[in-house]
Amino acid sequence: MAKITMTVNGRQVSGVCDDRTLLVHFIRENLGLTGTHVGCDTSQCGACVIHMDGQSVKSCSILAAQAAGSSITTIEGLAQNGELHPVQAAFKAHHGLQCGFCTPGMVMTAVDMIRRHGSDLDEATVRAELEGNICRCTGYHNIVKAILAAVHETGGVRQAAE
């Protein structure tokens, strides 16, 4: 068993878990943050995307023990003071979701895209970078539209890594 401590959504948390526990399961089961979804456990679908030390990562491909000491942001940590993050608001305004299962991973991936590319983010880049995120409902059109709207809304400002 491993005792691990990390910062999740701005607050320090600790827990004990089996050495082979995936970060996605630690987040969901130990911390009760169920917005991070388990879709495939093979790093194919992107439903489990979180930010670890400012980088977008698939939490089903990392052991919880490997994240010890890291700063983690989950979908629950994006909204501030009751206000949706601009990417979340854009997904809502542009109907970038249907069933919602992939949405947390899509939003977290989009936030990272905007952080890295800023106003240089275009449709071709969005589509290429979404290859690691699977949506079985929407056909991606409104997801891409929402991400590009968020770029416009934020002025394409490159944000510092979390």
XYZ file of C-alpha atoms in Angstrom:
162
model
C 0.000 0.000 0.000
C 1.163 3.503 -0.804
C 0.398 6.666 1.157
C 0.348 9.531 -1.281
C -0.131 13.266 -1.003
C -0.877 15.625 -3.864
C -2.634 18.896 -4.527
C -5.989 18.437 -6.247
C -7.955 21.464 -7.417
C -5.925 23.706 -5.167
C -6.161 21.712 -1.953
C -3.712 19.229 -0.508
C -5.087 15.702 -0.207
C -3.645 12.439 1.062
C -4.746 8.871 0.771
C -3.702 5.274 0.953
C -4.050 3.036 -2.065
C -2.716 -0.144 -3.561
C 0.576 0.364 -5.412
C -1.126 -0.546 -8.711
C -4.038 1.898 -8.349
C -4.464 4.081 -11.411
C -4.705 7.819 -10.847
C -8.203 7.888 -12.391
C -9.431 5.394 -9.779
C -7.722 7.278 -6.938
C -9.412 10.517 -8.058
C -12.830 8.897 -8.372
C -12.833 6.400 -5.514
C -10.553 7.914 -2.871
C -11.340 11.584 -3.476
C -14.955 11.246 -4.692
C -14.335 13.443 -7.755
C -16.399 11.567 -10.314
C -16.219 14.094 -13.154
C -13.099 12.318 -14.416
C -14.508 9.332 -16.283
C -13.225 5.822 -16.938
C -13.997 4.979 -20.532
C -11.511 2.394 -21.677
C -8.611 1.871 -19.233
C -6.344 1.628 -22.288
C -5.553 5.296 -22.903
C -7.606 5.392 -26.094
C -10.744 7.423 -25.360
C -9.637 10.527 -23.417
C -12.570 10.501 -20.973
C -10.059 10.520 -18.104
C -8.027 13.589 -19.129
C -6.879 15.772 -16.250
C -4.062 18.299 -15.855
C -1.021 17.146 -13.919
C 1.547 19.845 -13.187
C -0.045 21.942 -15.937
C 0.040 19.264 -18.632
C -2.925 17.429 -20.096
C -2.605 13.698 -19.288
C -4.779 10.598 -19.419
C -5.176 9.588 -15.796
C -5.814 5.946 -16.733
C -2.204 5.681 -17.889
C -0.585 6.882 -14.643
C -0.331 5.172 -11.304
C -1.608 7.239 -8.389
C 1.772 6.786 -6.684
C 3.471 8.393 -9.709
C 1.378 11.518 -9.124
C 2.514 11.931 -5.519
C 3.636 15.515 -4.973
C 1.982 16.711 -8.177
C -0.576 19.424 -8.704
C -3.713 17.959 -10.280
C -6.659 19.797 -11.810
C -9.823 17.890 -12.613
C -12.965 19.103 -14.359
C -14.360 19.991 -10.920
C -11.487 22.446 -10.441
C -12.073 24.559 -13.556
C -15.081 26.624 -12.496
C -14.216 29.463 -10.120
C -16.581 31.142 -7.669
C -19.603 29.551 -9.324
C -18.608 30.791 -12.780
C -17.959 28.265 -15.525
C -14.509 28.283 -17.089
C -14.710 29.907 -20.569
C -14.253 26.505 -22.227
C -17.074 25.007 -20.156
C -19.288 27.980 -21.018
C -18.466 27.601 -24.721
C -19.338 23.889 -24.660
C -22.683 24.809 -23.082
C -23.401 27.694 -25.475
C -22.411 25.800 -28.622
C -23.935 22.430 -27.700
C -20.547 20.722 -27.608
C -21.998 17.694 -25.881
C -24.827 15.235 -26.077
C -24.657 12.413 -23.547
C -21.840 14.210 -21.682
C -19.665 11.173 -20.976
C -16.669 12.442 -22.989
C -17.216 16.097 -22.097
C -14.907 16.382 -19.063
C -11.995 14.926 -21.031
C -12.799 17.080 -24.063
C -12.954 20.236 -21.934
C -9.686 19.455 -20.144
C -7.991 18.724 -23.482
C -9.371 21.973 -24.933
C -8.110 24.055 -21.993
C -4.647 22.607 -22.532
C -4.830 23.241 -26.304
C -5.703 26.887 -25.748
C -2.938 27.218 -23.148
C -0.360 25.892 -25.606
C -1.558 27.421 -28.891
C -3.391 30.596 -27.873
C -4.851 32.554 -30.767
C -2.905 30.382 -33.233
C -5.389 27.560 -32.592
C -7.340 26.781 -35.754
C -9.861 24.152 -36.799
C -7.289 21.788 -38.307
C -5.179 21.878 -35.137
C -8.220 21.330 -32.901
C -9.313 18.327 -34.953
C -5.791 16.869 -34.979
C -5.378 17.302 -31.219
C -8.764 15.741 -30.483
C -7.633 12.458 -32.028
C -6.983 11.067 -28.553
C -10.530 11.850 -27.384
C -13.456 9.783 -28.563
C -17.039 11.027 -28.744
C -19.601 8.522 -29.911
C -22.488 11.007 -30.094
C -21.708 14.356 -31.673
C -19.531 13.881 -34.724
C -17.221 16.546 -33.232
C -18.596 19.516 -35.208
C -20.003 21.343 -32.184
C -17.059 20.339 -29.997
C -14.669 21.988 -32.463
C -17.003 24.987 -32.726
C -17.078 25.317 -28.929
C -13.293 25.157 -28.614
C -12.793 27.806 -31.296
C -15.434 29.984 -29.620
C -13.545 29.642 -26.327
C -10.372 30.802 -28.095
C -12.273 33.857 -29.313
C -13.859 34.424 -25.873
C -10.514 34.313 -24.076
C -8.827 36.337 -26.783
C -6.644 33.316 -27.451
C -4.592 34.194 -24.402
C -1.975 31.583 -23.677
C -2.394 30.676 -20.056
C 0.456 29.658 -17.816
C 0.557 26.006 -16.874
C -1.352 25.344 -13.675
